Amino acid sequence: MLIRPAVLALTVIASSSCSTASVAEPVAAITSGDATMIHGWFRNQTYAQLVTNGHVPAGSISIDLYDPPIVGGPTAGLLWFDAIGADGGRVPPGSVVHRAELTLTTTNAGAGARLHRLLQPWSDGITWAGSFGGNGIQADDVEARAAADVDTGVMSLGAHTFDVTAAVQAWADGAANYGWALLPLGVNGWDLAVFDAIDEAQRPRLSVLFGPPAARVMVATGDVMQTSVVVLVQPTLAGNVDVRVARDPAFSDLVAEFQSPVPNVSVPLKTELINLTAGTRYYVEARDAGGASRVATFVTPAPVDERRGLRFGVTGDWRGELAPYPAVSNVASRQLDFFVALGDTIYADVPSPAVPAPQCLTLDDFRRKHAEVYADALGQTSLADIRATTAWFSDLDDHEVTNDFAGGADPNSHPLFAGADGEFINQTPLFEAALQAFHEQHPIAEEIYGDTGDARTAGRRKLYRARRFGRDAAVFMLDARSFRDEEIPGLLDLGGSAEQFFQDSFEPGRTMLGAAQLEELQDDLLAAGDAGVTWKFVLVPEPIQNLGPLMGEDRFEGYAWERTQLLRFIDEHDIRNVVFIAADIHCTIVNNIEYQLEYGQPQILTDTWEISTGAVAYAAPFGPTVASIVAAIPVFGPLFELLYNSLDRDGKDQLLAGAMNSLLEGWGLDPIGLDGSGIPATLLAGSWVSLHTYGWTEFSVDSATQRLTVTTYGIDWYDRDELLADPIGVVSRTPQIVSQFVVDAVIVPPPCAGDLNGDAAVNLEDLSTLLSHFGQVGGATLEQGDIDGDGNVTLADLSALLEAFGTACAG
């Protein structure tokens, strides 16, 4: 391994370990504990005796100033949760408690109680006469705290939730946890279910949202290739950072270690490790000057001539004020090969706690926006956890700078850049500040375009990436923002003239990518096809599928001339299994892709398709946003609103998808989905859309069959008000599968029989592969030696290989 600029010549042995860094569970739902009651009239009876004698129903305790009504006395309850501890399901000592809620269920309505933290130990066999001085529990700062944590007020039937954050924080900080005394508020007795209630749903519950006691070091890896990776470390304190790299989580197989200074904690340390081994898992530990540390892990891509399978995730679009992003809380557990942040990784033009202003204007503003989304929020660090468990790729869209800007346009075309120095927006100081912060905060190598012959790209930062993951897949990440021409007028600006929009978008030379990036993409796609790589994933922040002219000026449809150049190139060169992955529109939509040679000509069907992935957190997502627009239309809006609100989430999706299809068909475009498209896809769960959720999408390539499984995870969306009103409820949302489908790969046979690995030659490697699978019956693939395609590896296949042995294949 090499560490630039230091050189460490080391021999590294490949490892197949799939371990991942541990991720703390920030929500504890505690339902175990103890409860009892004491009775002032039946002074010597325990709670069990009170139940046996019929003074209180089994499974509940009674709180009253005078019970029973004819002869009796006061009662008090005692309630304790096994809340603090290092094992799972409890709050570790020293944690920061962001929110703690106590839920109690009333079985008999009554006057309620005050809850005072107990200061003395007790057991469930206590009696009124035999405990707490024999005169009940006194809130005197000796037996119980004088100040109450909760005043329930009058309690009606059902479940009620109370804020007990201060009490649980005190216990986490080391105060003795004896639970609460429930002291009556009136003579109308209140009965509540306790831990032995038959209905488990009625039992007391303590829900705690917590985080670590101090800020955590962030360790991220990214921009990974077979032999290199970029490591990013964000320390908690300025000073030296110690970094170790190993092939095992115990760091016994250490391959490198170094120390680097970090003078400014707002600018992370970035280092490139090189001379790694392909297909190998590594672990990186960073420890800062204050002793805080964290471990991250990543795996290098498989060797370019092997098929080992692949699993990766993609999402985009998250706003700082909506952290902590439960929509991606399951990503860290999925053991991904890499994860892609596909643009709008901050909203520099939307106020948030880190930068309340409506637009970031300085380098420090942009830095604080980026730091905000990876910081601890309500005990969760979802995005930082992802970065610690898999390699990270990053892309830029508009909101890293400002909404709908075009980097290749004249600065005077946008009010935020008007009057600034530079021929293009991508040469202005504001753009440069935004891009500098983006590079600082993401684990990506800094690459610069050379002399491209185009002033808008020459000498500018290069975000385009092409990466191979064995022969399973190649990934191409497009910068669709830095070099694009100014947007054309939209459909609304044109008075609804779709024809004018389509004509304008076909202006010759009109570009979103810039000529240099388009040419490189085409060359890399062709090379991947020639090398026998199965899947080609093209990641572009804005959709390339046809969604129609409405708001299409910001998507690839507003750059139809260049869109046609790219799609025609793929079509004419017969590059198979091309998948476009997009973000930006805050929803999931799957569709096949068509294109026109010129406006007005027939649509040409391709075998490519696209999926847009939903937002991590943007309020409101596509579905509610569109529904609110339609509902505001006087003619039919009220009726639509009534129907929309009567439906569940899936029903709302289908209602809006149907409306979208009506528009698409009116514009002569294909309806949403892959049904009837000729693409070998099968829907397994959900539908081709998810319009009302936050989430992400996972792509999994099977190593043997090369079948692609596409799974979109989602949660119900929320806004800032809901997050503040119910933080535990929001943070506890668990991503569920909202859409899943499979697509069979179209396997292109090698140019000559016997070339099993696609290296354009029939040699000993191909012979060895066939012999290792010789005799296999059923399920055999071409790569394993099934040359005649009958699913078996037999003498016929061996004969075909030997006949071609030693020859080079035609291109």
PDB file of N, CA, C and O in Angstrom, residues 116-150:
ATOM      1  N   HIS A 116     -42.615  11.811  41.128  1.00  0.00           N
ATOM      2  CA  HIS A 116     -41.421  12.344  41.781  1.00  0.00           C
ATOM      3  C   HIS A 116     -40.340  11.267  41.757  1.00  0.00           C
ATOM      4  O   HIS A 116     -40.603  10.100  42.092  1.00  0.00           O
ATOM      5  N   ARG A 117     -39.123  11.642  41.379  1.00  0.00           N
ATOM      6  CA  ARG A 117     -38.023  10.682  41.389  1.00  0.00           C
ATOM      7  C   ARG A 117     -37.756  10.203  42.814  1.00  0.00           C
ATOM      8  O   ARG A 117     -37.551  11.009  43.723  1.00  0.00           O
ATOM      9  N   LEU A 118     -37.745   8.885  43.008  1.00  0.00           N
ATOM     10  CA  LEU A 118     -37.455   8.301  44.315  1.00  0.00           C
ATOM     11  C   LEU A 118     -35.965   8.393  44.626  1.00  0.00           C
ATOM     12  O   LEU A 118     -35.117   8.225  43.734  1.00  0.00           O
ATOM     13  N   LEU A 119     -35.667   8.629  45.884  1.00  0.00           N
ATOM     14  CA  LEU A 119     -34.283   8.782  46.334  1.00  0.00           C
ATOM     15  C   LEU A 119     -33.855   7.655  47.252  1.00  0.00           C
ATOM     16  O   LEU A 119     -32.721   7.669  47.753  1.00  0.00           O
ATOM     17  N   GLN A 120     -34.727   6.684  47.473  1.00  0.00           N
ATOM     18  CA  GLN A 120     -34.413   5.548  48.324  1.00  0.00           C
ATOM     19  C   GLN A 120     -34.802   4.265  47.604  1.00  0.00           C
ATOM     20  O   GLN A 120     -35.768   4.237  46.833  1.00  0.00           O
ATOM     21  N   PRO A 121     -34.073   3.158  47.875  1.00  0.00           N
ATOM     22  CA  PRO A 121     -34.404   1.881  47.235  1.00  0.00           C
ATOM     23  C   PRO A 121     -35.678   1.279  47.808  1.00  0.00           C
ATOM     24  O   PRO A 121     -36.111   1.621  48.904  1.00  0.00           O
ATOM     25  N   TRP A 122     -36.277   0.384  47.030  1.00  0.00           N
ATOM     26  CA  TRP A 122     -37.488  -0.302  47.449  1.00  0.00           C
ATOM     27  C   TRP A 122     -37.587  -1.647  46.739  1.00  0.00           C
ATOM     28  O   TRP A 122     -36.832  -1.918  45.800  1.00  0.00           O
ATOM     29  N   SER A 123     -38.499  -2.479  47.206  1.00  0.00           N
ATOM     30  CA  SER A 123     -38.743  -3.762  46.560  1.00  0.00           C
ATOM     31  C   SER A 123     -40.234  -3.932  46.376  1.00  0.00           C
ATOM     32  O   SER A 123     -41.043  -3.213  46.986  1.00  0.00           O
ATOM     33  N   ASP A 124     -40.644  -4.891  45.556  1.00  0.00           N
ATOM     34  CA  ASP A 124     -42.070  -5.034  45.279  1.00  0.00           C
ATOM     35  C   ASP A 124     -42.838  -5.694  46.424  1.00  0.00           C
ATOM     36  O   ASP A 124     -44.045  -5.834  46.352  1.00  0.00           O
ATOM     37  N   GLY A 125     -42.151  -6.066  47.506  1.00  0.00           N
ATOM     38  CA  GLY A 125     -42.838  -6.638  48.652  1.00  0.00           C
ATOM     39  C   GLY A 125     -43.068  -5.656  49.784  1.00  0.00           C
ATOM     40  O   GLY A 125     -43.449  -6.057  50.892  1.00  0.00           O
ATOM     41  N   ILE A 126     -42.883  -4.371  49.523  1.00  0.00           N
ATOM     42  CA  ILE A 126     -43.012  -3.377  50.582  1.00  0.00           C
ATOM     43  C   ILE A 126     -44.474  -3.137  50.929  1.00  0.00           C
ATOM     44  O   ILE A 126     -45.376  -3.422  50.145  1.00  0.00           O
ATOM     45  N   THR A 127     -44.692  -2.586  52.126  1.00  0.00           N
ATOM     46  CA  THR A 127     -46.023  -2.169  52.584  1.00  0.00           C
ATOM     47  C   THR A 127     -45.947  -0.724  53.053  1.00  0.00           C
ATOM     48  O   THR A 127     -44.858  -0.153  53.216  1.00  0.00           O
ATOM     49  N   TRP A 128     -47.122  -0.140  53.264  1.00  0.00           N
ATOM     50  CA  TRP A 128     -47.178   1.239  53.772  1.00  0.00           C
ATOM     51  C   TRP A 128     -46.489   1.326  55.136  1.00  0.00           C
ATOM     52  O   TRP A 128     -45.663   2.215  55.370  1.00  0.00           O
ATOM     53  N   ALA A 129     -46.790   0.398  56.017  1.00  0.00           N
ATOM     54  CA  ALA A 129     -46.262   0.466  57.387  1.00  0.00           C
ATOM     55  C   ALA A 129     -44.776   0.132  57.443  1.00  0.00           C
ATOM     56  O   ALA A 129     -44.075   0.616  58.351  1.00  0.00           O
ATOM     57  N   GLY A 130     -44.314  -0.680  56.486  1.00  0.00           N
ATOM     58  CA  GLY A 130     -42.944  -1.166  56.594  1.00  0.00           C
ATOM     59  C   GLY A 130     -41.939  -0.453  55.724  1.00  0.00           C
ATOM     60  O   GLY A 130     -40.828  -0.961  55.535  1.00  0.00           O
ATOM     61  N   SER A 131     -42.277   0.687  55.180  1.00  0.00           N
ATOM     62  CA  SER A 131     -41.334   1.387  54.292  1.00  0.00           C
ATOM     63  C   SER A 131     -41.493   2.897  54.413  1.00  0.00           C
ATOM     64  O   SER A 131     -42.542   3.379  54.865  1.00  0.00           O
ATOM     65  N   PHE A 132     -40.463   3.603  54.032  1.00  0.00           N
ATOM     66  CA  PHE A 132     -40.493   5.068  53.939  1.00  0.00           C
ATOM     67  C   PHE A 132     -41.056   5.702  55.226  1.00  0.00           C
ATOM     68  O   PHE A 132     -41.885   6.621  55.180  1.00  0.00           O
ATOM     69  N   GLY A 133     -40.636   5.194  56.394  1.00  0.00           N
ATOM     70  CA  GLY A 133     -41.030   5.774  57.684  1.00  0.00           C
ATOM     71  C   GLY A 133     -42.432   5.431  58.121  1.00  0.00           C
ATOM     72  O   GLY A 133     -42.916   5.967  59.132  1.00  0.00           O
ATOM     73  N   GLY A 134     -43.114   4.574  57.409  1.00  0.00           N
ATOM     74  CA  GLY A 134     -44.441   4.132  57.795  1.00  0.00           C
ATOM     75  C   GLY A 134     -45.532   5.158  57.594  1.00  0.00           C
ATOM     76  O   GLY A 134     -46.665   4.950  58.048  1.00  0.00           O
ATOM     77  N   ASN A 135     -45.270   6.244  56.914  1.00  0.00           N
ATOM     78  CA  ASN A 135     -46.287   7.285  56.701  1.00  0.00           C
ATOM     79  C   ASN A 135     -46.431   7.667  55.229  1.00  0.00           C
ATOM     80  O   ASN A 135     -46.743   8.816  54.913  1.00  0.00           O
ATOM     81  N   GLY A 136     -46.208   6.710  54.367  1.00  0.00           N
ATOM     82  CA  GLY A 136     -46.293   7.009  52.945  1.00  0.00           C
ATOM     83  C   GLY A 136     -44.999   7.606  52.421  1.00  0.00           C
ATOM     84  O   GLY A 136     -43.995   7.718  53.138  1.00  0.00           O
ATOM     85  N   ILE A 137     -45.005   7.971  51.151  1.00  0.00           N
ATOM     86  CA  ILE A 137     -43.805   8.528  50.501  1.00  0.00           C
ATOM     87  C   ILE A 137     -43.910  10.042  50.508  1.00  0.00           C
ATOM     88  O   ILE A 137     -44.889  10.612  50.012  1.00  0.00           O
ATOM     89  N   GLN A 138     -42.888  10.672  51.062  1.00  0.00           N
ATOM     90  CA  GLN A 138     -42.882  12.124  51.172  1.00  0.00           C
ATOM     91  C   GLN A 138     -41.986  12.733  50.080  1.00  0.00           C
ATOM     92  O   GLN A 138     -40.841  12.304  49.903  1.00  0.00           O
ATOM     93  N   ALA A 139     -42.504  13.725  49.382  1.00  0.00           N
ATOM     94  CA  ALA A 139     -41.710  14.446  48.377  1.00  0.00           C
ATOM     95  C   ALA A 139     -40.953  15.559  49.091  1.00  0.00           C
ATOM     96  O   ALA A 139     -41.312  16.741  49.033  1.00  0.00           O
ATOM     97  N   ASP A 140     -39.894  15.163  49.832  1.00  0.00           N
ATOM     98  CA  ASP A 140     -39.187  16.086  50.718  1.00  0.00           C
ATOM     99  C   ASP A 140     -37.703  16.163  50.428  1.00  0.00           C
ATOM    100  O   ASP A 140     -36.918  16.626  51.275  1.00  0.00           O
ATOM    101  N   ASP A 141     -37.295  15.692  49.261  1.00  0.00           N
ATOM    102  CA  ASP A 141     -35.885  15.624  48.869  1.00  0.00           C
ATOM    103  C   ASP A 141     -35.083  14.660  49.725  1.00  0.00           C
ATOM    104  O   ASP A 141     -33.847  14.669  49.708  1.00  0.00           O
ATOM    105  N   VAL A 142     -35.782  13.815  50.500  1.00  0.00           N
ATOM    106  CA  VAL A 142     -35.138  12.749  51.249  1.00  0.00           C
ATOM    107  C   VAL A 142     -35.657  11.400  50.746  1.00  0.00           C
ATOM    108  O   VAL A 142     -34.876  10.527  50.352  1.00  0.00           O
ATOM    109  N   GLU A 143     -36.963  11.228  50.776  1.00  0.00           N
ATOM    110  CA  GLU A 143     -37.563  10.008  50.241  1.00  0.00           C
ATOM    111  C   GLU A 143     -37.801  10.113  48.733  1.00  0.00           C
ATOM    112  O   GLU A 143     -37.627   9.141  48.007  1.00  0.00           O
ATOM    113  N   ALA A 144     -38.228  11.272  48.301  1.00  0.00           N
ATOM    114  CA  ALA A 144     -38.421  11.532  46.867  1.00  0.00           C
ATOM    115  C   ALA A 144     -38.140  13.005  46.617  1.00  0.00           C
ATOM    116  O   ALA A 144     -38.221  13.833  47.539  1.00  0.00           O
ATOM    117  N   ARG A 145     -37.790  13.311  45.381  1.00  0.00           N
ATOM    118  CA  ARG A 145     -37.512  14.714  45.056  1.00  0.00           C
ATOM    119  C   ARG A 145     -38.765  15.548  45.250  1.00  0.00           C
ATOM    120  O   ARG A 145     -39.879  15.126  44.923  1.00  0.00           O
ATOM    121  N   ALA A 146     -38.545  16.762  45.784  1.00  0.00           N
ATOM    122  CA  ALA A 146     -39.689  17.653  46.008  1.00  0.00           C
ATOM    123  C   ALA A 146     -40.309  18.089  44.688  1.00  0.00           C
ATOM    124  O   ALA A 146     -41.537  18.207  44.566  1.00  0.00           O
ATOM    125  N   ALA A 147     -39.481  18.308  43.683  1.00  0.00           N
ATOM    126  CA  ALA A 147     -39.987  18.732  42.371  1.00  0.00           C
ATOM    127  C   ALA A 147     -40.468  17.521  41.588  1.00  0.00           C
ATOM    128  O   ALA A 147     -39.788  16.494  41.517  1.00  0.00           O
ATOM    129  N   ALA A 148     -41.637  17.637  41.027  1.00  0.00           N
ATOM    130  CA  ALA A 148     -42.180  16.533  40.235  1.00  0.00           C
ATOM    131  C   ALA A 148     -41.658  16.587  38.806  1.00  0.00           C
ATOM    132  O   ALA A 148     -41.488  17.666  38.232  1.00  0.00           O
ATOM    133  N   ASP A 149     -41.382  15.416  38.235  1.00  0.00           N
ATOM    134  CA  ASP A 149     -41.025  15.333  36.813  1.00  0.00           C
ATOM    135  C   ASP A 149     -42.257  15.443  35.924  1.00  0.00           C
ATOM    136  O   ASP A 149     -42.181  15.953  34.806  1.00  0.00           O
ATOM    137  N   VAL A 150     -43.400  14.959  36.433  1.00  0.00           N
ATOM    138  CA  VAL A 150     -44.626  14.931  35.638  1.00  0.00           C
ATOM    139  C   VAL A 150     -45.812  15.250  36.524  1.00  0.00           C
ATOM    140  O   VAL A 150     -45.895  14.756  37.658  1.00  0.00           O
TER     141      VAL A 150
END
